[in-house]
XYZ file of N, CA, C and O in Angstrom:
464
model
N 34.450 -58.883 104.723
C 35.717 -58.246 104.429
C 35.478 -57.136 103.408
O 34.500 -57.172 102.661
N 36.190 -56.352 103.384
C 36.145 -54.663 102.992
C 36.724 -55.142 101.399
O 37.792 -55.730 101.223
N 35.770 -54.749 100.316
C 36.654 -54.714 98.955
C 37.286 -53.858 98.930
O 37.262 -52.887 99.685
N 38.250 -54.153 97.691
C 39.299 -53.096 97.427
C 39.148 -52.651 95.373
O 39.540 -53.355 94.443
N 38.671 -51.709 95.325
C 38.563 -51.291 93.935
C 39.164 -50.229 93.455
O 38.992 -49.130 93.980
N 39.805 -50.370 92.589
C 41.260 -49.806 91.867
C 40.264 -49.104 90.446
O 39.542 -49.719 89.661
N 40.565 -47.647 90.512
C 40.157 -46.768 89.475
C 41.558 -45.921 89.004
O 42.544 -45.506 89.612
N 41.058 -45.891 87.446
C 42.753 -45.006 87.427
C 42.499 -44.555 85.923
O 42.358 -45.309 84.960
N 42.476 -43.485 85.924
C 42.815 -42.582 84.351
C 43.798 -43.526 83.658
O 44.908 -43.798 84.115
N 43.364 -43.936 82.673
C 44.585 -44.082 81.601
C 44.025 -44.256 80.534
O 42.917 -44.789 80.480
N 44.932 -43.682 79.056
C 45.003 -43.614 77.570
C 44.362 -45.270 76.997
O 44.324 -46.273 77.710
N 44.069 -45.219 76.066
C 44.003 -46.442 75.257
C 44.917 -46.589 75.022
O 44.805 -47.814 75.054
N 46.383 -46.381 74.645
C 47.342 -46.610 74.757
C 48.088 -46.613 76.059
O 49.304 -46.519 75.889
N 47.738 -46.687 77.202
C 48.491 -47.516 78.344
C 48.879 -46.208 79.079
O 49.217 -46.424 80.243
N 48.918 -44.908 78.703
C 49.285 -43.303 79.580
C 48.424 -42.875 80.497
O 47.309 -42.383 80.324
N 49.443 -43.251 82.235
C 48.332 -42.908 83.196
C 48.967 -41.580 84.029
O 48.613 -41.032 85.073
N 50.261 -41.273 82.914
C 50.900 -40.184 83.770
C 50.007 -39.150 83.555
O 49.514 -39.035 82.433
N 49.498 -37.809 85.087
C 48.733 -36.996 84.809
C 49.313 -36.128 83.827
O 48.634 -35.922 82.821
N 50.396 -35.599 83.916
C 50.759 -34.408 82.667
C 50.757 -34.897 81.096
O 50.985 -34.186 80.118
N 50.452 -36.245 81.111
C 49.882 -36.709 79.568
C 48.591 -36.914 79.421
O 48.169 -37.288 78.327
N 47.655 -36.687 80.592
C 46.125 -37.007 80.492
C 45.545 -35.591 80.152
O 44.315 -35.562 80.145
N 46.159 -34.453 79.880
C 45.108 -33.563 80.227
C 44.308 -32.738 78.869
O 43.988 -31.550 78.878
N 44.074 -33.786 77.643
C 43.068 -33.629 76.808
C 41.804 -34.817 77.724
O 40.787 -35.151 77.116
N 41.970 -35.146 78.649
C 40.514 -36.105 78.903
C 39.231 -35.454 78.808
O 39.067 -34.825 79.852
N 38.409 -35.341 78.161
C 36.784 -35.072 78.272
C 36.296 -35.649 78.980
O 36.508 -36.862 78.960
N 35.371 -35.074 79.997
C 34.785 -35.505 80.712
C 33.259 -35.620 80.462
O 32.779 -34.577 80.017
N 32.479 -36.526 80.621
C 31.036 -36.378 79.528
C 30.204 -37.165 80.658
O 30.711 -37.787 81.591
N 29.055 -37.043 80.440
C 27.585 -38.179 81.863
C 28.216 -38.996 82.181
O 28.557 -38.974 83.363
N 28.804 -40.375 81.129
C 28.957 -41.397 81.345
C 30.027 -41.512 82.625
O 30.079 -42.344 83.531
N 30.848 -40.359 82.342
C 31.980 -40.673 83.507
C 31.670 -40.020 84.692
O 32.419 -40.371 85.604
N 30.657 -39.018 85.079
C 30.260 -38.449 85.716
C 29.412 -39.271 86.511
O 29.711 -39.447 87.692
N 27.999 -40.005 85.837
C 27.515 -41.565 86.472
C 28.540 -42.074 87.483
O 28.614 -41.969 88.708
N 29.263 -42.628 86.614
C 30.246 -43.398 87.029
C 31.230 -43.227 88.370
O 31.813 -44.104 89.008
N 31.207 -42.073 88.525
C 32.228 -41.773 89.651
C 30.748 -41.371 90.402
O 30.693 -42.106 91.388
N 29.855 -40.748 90.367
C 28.927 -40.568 91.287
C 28.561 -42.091 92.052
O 28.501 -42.283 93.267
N 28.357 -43.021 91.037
C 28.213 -44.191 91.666
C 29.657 -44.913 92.422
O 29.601 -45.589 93.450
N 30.468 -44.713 91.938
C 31.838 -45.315 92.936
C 31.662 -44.507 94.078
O 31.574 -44.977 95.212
N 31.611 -43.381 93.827
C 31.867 -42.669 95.155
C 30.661 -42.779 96.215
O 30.948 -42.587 97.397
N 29.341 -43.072 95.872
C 28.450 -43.748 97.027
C 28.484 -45.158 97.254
O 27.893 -45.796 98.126
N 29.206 -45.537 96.412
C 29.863 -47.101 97.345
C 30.883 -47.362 97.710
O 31.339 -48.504 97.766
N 31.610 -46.037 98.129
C 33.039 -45.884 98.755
C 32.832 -45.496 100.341
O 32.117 -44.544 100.654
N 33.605 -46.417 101.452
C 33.680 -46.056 102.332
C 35.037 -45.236 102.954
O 35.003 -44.520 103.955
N 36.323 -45.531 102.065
C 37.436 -44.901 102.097
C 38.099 -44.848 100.867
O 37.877 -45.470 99.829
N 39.323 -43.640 101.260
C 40.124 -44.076 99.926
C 41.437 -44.386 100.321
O 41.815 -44.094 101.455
N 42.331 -45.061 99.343
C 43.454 -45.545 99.817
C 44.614 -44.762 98.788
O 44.787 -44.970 97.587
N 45.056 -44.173 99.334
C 46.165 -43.035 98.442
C 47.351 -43.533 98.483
O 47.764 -44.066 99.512
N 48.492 -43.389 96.768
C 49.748 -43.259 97.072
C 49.678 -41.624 97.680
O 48.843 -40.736 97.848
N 51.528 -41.942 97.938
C 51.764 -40.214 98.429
C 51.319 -39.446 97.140
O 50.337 -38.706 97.196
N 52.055 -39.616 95.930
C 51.914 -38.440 94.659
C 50.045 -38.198 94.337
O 49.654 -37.071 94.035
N 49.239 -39.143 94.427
C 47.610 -38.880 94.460
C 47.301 -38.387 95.297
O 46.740 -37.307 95.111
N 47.453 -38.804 96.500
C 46.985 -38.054 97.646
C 48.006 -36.288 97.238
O 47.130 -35.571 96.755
N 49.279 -35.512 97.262
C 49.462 -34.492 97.219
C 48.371 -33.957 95.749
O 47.597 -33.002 95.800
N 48.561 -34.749 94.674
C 47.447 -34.397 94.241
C 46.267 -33.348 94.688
O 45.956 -32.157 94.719
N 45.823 -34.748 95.028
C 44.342 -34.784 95.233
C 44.421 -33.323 96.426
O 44.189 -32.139 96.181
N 44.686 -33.739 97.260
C 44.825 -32.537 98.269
C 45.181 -31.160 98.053
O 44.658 -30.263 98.714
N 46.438 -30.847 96.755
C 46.054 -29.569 96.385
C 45.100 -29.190 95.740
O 45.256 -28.159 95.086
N 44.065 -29.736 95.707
C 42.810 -29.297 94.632
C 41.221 -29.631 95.364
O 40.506 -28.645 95.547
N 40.872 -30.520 95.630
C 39.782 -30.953 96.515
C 39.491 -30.256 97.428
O 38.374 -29.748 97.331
N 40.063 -30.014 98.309
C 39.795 -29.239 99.399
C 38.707 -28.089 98.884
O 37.538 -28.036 99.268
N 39.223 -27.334 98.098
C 38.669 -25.975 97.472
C 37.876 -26.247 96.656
O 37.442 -25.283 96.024
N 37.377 -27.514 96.325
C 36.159 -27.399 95.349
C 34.688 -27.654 96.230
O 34.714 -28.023 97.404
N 33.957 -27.509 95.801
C 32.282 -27.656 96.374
C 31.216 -28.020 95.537
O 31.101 -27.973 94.312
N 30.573 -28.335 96.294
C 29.290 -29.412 95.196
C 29.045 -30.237 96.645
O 29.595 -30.048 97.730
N 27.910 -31.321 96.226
C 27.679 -32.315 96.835
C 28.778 -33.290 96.429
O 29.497 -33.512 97.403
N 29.147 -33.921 95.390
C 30.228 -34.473 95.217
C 31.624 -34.363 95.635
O 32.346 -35.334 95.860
N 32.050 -32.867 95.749
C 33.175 -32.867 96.500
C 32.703 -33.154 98.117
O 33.104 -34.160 98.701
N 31.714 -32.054 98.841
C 31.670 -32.912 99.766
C 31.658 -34.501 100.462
O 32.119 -34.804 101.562
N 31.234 -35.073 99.838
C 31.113 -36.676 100.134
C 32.724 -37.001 99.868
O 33.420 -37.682 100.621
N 33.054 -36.530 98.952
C 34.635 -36.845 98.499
C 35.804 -36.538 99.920
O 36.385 -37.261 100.729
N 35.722 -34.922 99.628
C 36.206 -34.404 100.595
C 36.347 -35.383 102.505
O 37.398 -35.604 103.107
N 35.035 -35.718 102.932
C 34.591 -36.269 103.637
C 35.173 -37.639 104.089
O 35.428 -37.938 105.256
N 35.347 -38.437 102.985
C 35.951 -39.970 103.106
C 37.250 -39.898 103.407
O 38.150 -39.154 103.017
N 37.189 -41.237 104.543
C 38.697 -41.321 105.110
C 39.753 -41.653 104.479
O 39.573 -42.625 103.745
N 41.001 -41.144 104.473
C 41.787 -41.358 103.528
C 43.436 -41.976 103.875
O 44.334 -41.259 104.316
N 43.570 -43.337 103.589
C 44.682 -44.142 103.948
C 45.756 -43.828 103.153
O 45.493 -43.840 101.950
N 46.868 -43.554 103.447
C 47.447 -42.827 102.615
C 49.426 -43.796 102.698
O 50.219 -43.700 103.634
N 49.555 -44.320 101.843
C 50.763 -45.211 101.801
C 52.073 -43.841 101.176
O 52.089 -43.053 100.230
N 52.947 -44.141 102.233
C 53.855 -42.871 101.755
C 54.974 -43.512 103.259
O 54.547 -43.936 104.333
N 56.462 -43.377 102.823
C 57.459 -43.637 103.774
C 57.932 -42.225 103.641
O 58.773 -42.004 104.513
N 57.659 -40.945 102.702
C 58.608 -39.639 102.760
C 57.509 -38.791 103.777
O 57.975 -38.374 104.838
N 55.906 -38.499 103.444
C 55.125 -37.448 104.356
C 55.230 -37.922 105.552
O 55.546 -39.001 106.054
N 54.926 -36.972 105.884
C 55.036 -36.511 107.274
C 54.062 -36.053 108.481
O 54.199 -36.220 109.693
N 52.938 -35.361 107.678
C 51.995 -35.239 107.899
C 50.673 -34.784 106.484
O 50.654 -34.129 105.442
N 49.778 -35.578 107.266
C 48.663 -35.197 106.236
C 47.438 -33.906 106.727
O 46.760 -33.930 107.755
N 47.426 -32.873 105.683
C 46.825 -31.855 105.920
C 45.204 -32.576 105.383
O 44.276 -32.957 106.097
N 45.265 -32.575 104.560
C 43.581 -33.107 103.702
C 42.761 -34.070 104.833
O 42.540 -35.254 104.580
N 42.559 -33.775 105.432
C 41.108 -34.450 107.123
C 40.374 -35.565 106.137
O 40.403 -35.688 104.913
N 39.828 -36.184 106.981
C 40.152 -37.167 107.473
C 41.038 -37.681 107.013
O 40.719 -38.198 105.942
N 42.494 -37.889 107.379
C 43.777 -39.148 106.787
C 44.491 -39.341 107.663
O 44.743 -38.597 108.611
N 44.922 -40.454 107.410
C 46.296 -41.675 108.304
C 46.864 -42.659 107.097
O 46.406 -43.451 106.273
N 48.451 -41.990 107.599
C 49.448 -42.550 107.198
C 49.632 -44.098 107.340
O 49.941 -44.604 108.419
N 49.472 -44.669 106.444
C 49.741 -46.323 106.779
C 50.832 -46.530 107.329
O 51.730 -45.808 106.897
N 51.194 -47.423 108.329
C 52.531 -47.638 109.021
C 53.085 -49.535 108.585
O 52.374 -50.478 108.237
N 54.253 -49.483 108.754
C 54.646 -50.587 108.155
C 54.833 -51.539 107.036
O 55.210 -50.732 106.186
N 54.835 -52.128 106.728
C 54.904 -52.912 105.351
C 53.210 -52.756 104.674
O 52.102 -53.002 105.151
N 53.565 -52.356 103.672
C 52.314 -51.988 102.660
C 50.606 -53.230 102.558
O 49.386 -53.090 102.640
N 51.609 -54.355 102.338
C 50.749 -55.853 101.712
C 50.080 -56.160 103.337
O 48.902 -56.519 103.347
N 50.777 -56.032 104.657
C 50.048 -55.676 105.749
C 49.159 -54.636 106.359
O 48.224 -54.940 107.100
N 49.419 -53.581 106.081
C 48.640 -52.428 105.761
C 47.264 -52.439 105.795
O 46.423 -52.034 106.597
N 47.228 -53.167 104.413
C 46.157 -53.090 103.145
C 44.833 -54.240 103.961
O 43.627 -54.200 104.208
N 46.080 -55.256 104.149
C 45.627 -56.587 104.756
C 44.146 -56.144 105.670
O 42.958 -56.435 105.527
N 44.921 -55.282 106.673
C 44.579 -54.885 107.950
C 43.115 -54.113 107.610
O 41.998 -54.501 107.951
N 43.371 -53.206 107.029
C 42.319 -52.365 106.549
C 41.310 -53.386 105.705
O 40.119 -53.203 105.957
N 41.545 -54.210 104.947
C 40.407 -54.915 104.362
C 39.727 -55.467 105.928
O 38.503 -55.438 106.053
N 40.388 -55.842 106.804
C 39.284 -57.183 107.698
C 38.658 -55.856 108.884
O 37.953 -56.013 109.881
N 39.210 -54.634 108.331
C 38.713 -54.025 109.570
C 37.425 -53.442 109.564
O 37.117 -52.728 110.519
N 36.208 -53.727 108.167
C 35.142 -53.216 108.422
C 34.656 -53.596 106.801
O 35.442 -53.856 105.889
N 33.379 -53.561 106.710
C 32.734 -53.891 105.463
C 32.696 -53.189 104.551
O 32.537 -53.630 103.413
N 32.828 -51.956 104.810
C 32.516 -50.839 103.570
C 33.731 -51.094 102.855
O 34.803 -51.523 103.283
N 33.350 -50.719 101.552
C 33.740 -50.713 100.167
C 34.892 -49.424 100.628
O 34.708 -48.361 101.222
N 36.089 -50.042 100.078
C 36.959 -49.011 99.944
C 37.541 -48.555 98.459
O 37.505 -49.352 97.522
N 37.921 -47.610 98.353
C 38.559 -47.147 96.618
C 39.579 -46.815 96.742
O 40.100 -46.161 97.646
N 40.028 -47.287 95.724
C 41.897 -47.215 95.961
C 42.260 -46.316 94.421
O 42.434 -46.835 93.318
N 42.304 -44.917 94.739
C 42.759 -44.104 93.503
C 44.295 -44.289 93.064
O 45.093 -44.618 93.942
N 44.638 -44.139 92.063
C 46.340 -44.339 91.876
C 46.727 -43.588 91.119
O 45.886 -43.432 90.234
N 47.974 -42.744 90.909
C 48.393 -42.130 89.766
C 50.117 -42.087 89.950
O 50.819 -41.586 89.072
């Protein structure tokens, strides 16, 4: 069964809203760190507001890291979109906790579940 691992910006004081994160430094350690999540990621699992995120910005960046990023399939939980522009993605259909369910038994790779 497919893990599910939950990464998420937030303050030492508990602030994971992005328009309060944006003194974060970014330094090796976190750079490691996501290099290694992201080669043991086989998908990602998006709300709608991460995924529009993520999608206005990713697309247009480059590196080896965005590619691999860019690249991974992306499950995307949202009852308002409509369609997803950012490739590879699919809209989860139906109740969420089934969803998720579904996608864990449907393959081994490690999935990452970004949130904001």
């Amino acid at each position: 069964m497919r893990k599910l691992i939950v990464t998420e910006f937030i303050s030492v004081d508990g602030i994971a809203e992005v328009e309060k994160l944006l003194g974060v430094t970014w330094n090796d350690e976190m750079q490691r760190f996501k290099e290694d999540e992201l080669a043991d990621s086989g998908a990602m699992l998006l709300g709608r507001t991460t995924y529009e995120i993520f999608a206005g910005s990713w697309p247009e960046e480059t590196g080896d890291f965005a590619e691999r990023f860019n690249a991974l399939p992306k499950y995307v939980a949202s009852t308002s979109l409509k369609g997803l522009d950012w490739k590879p993605a699919e809209l989860l259909k139906g109740a969420l906790p089934d969803a998720i369910r579904e996608l864990k038994q449907a393959a081994a790779a490690t999935s990452m579940c970004m949130a904001a």
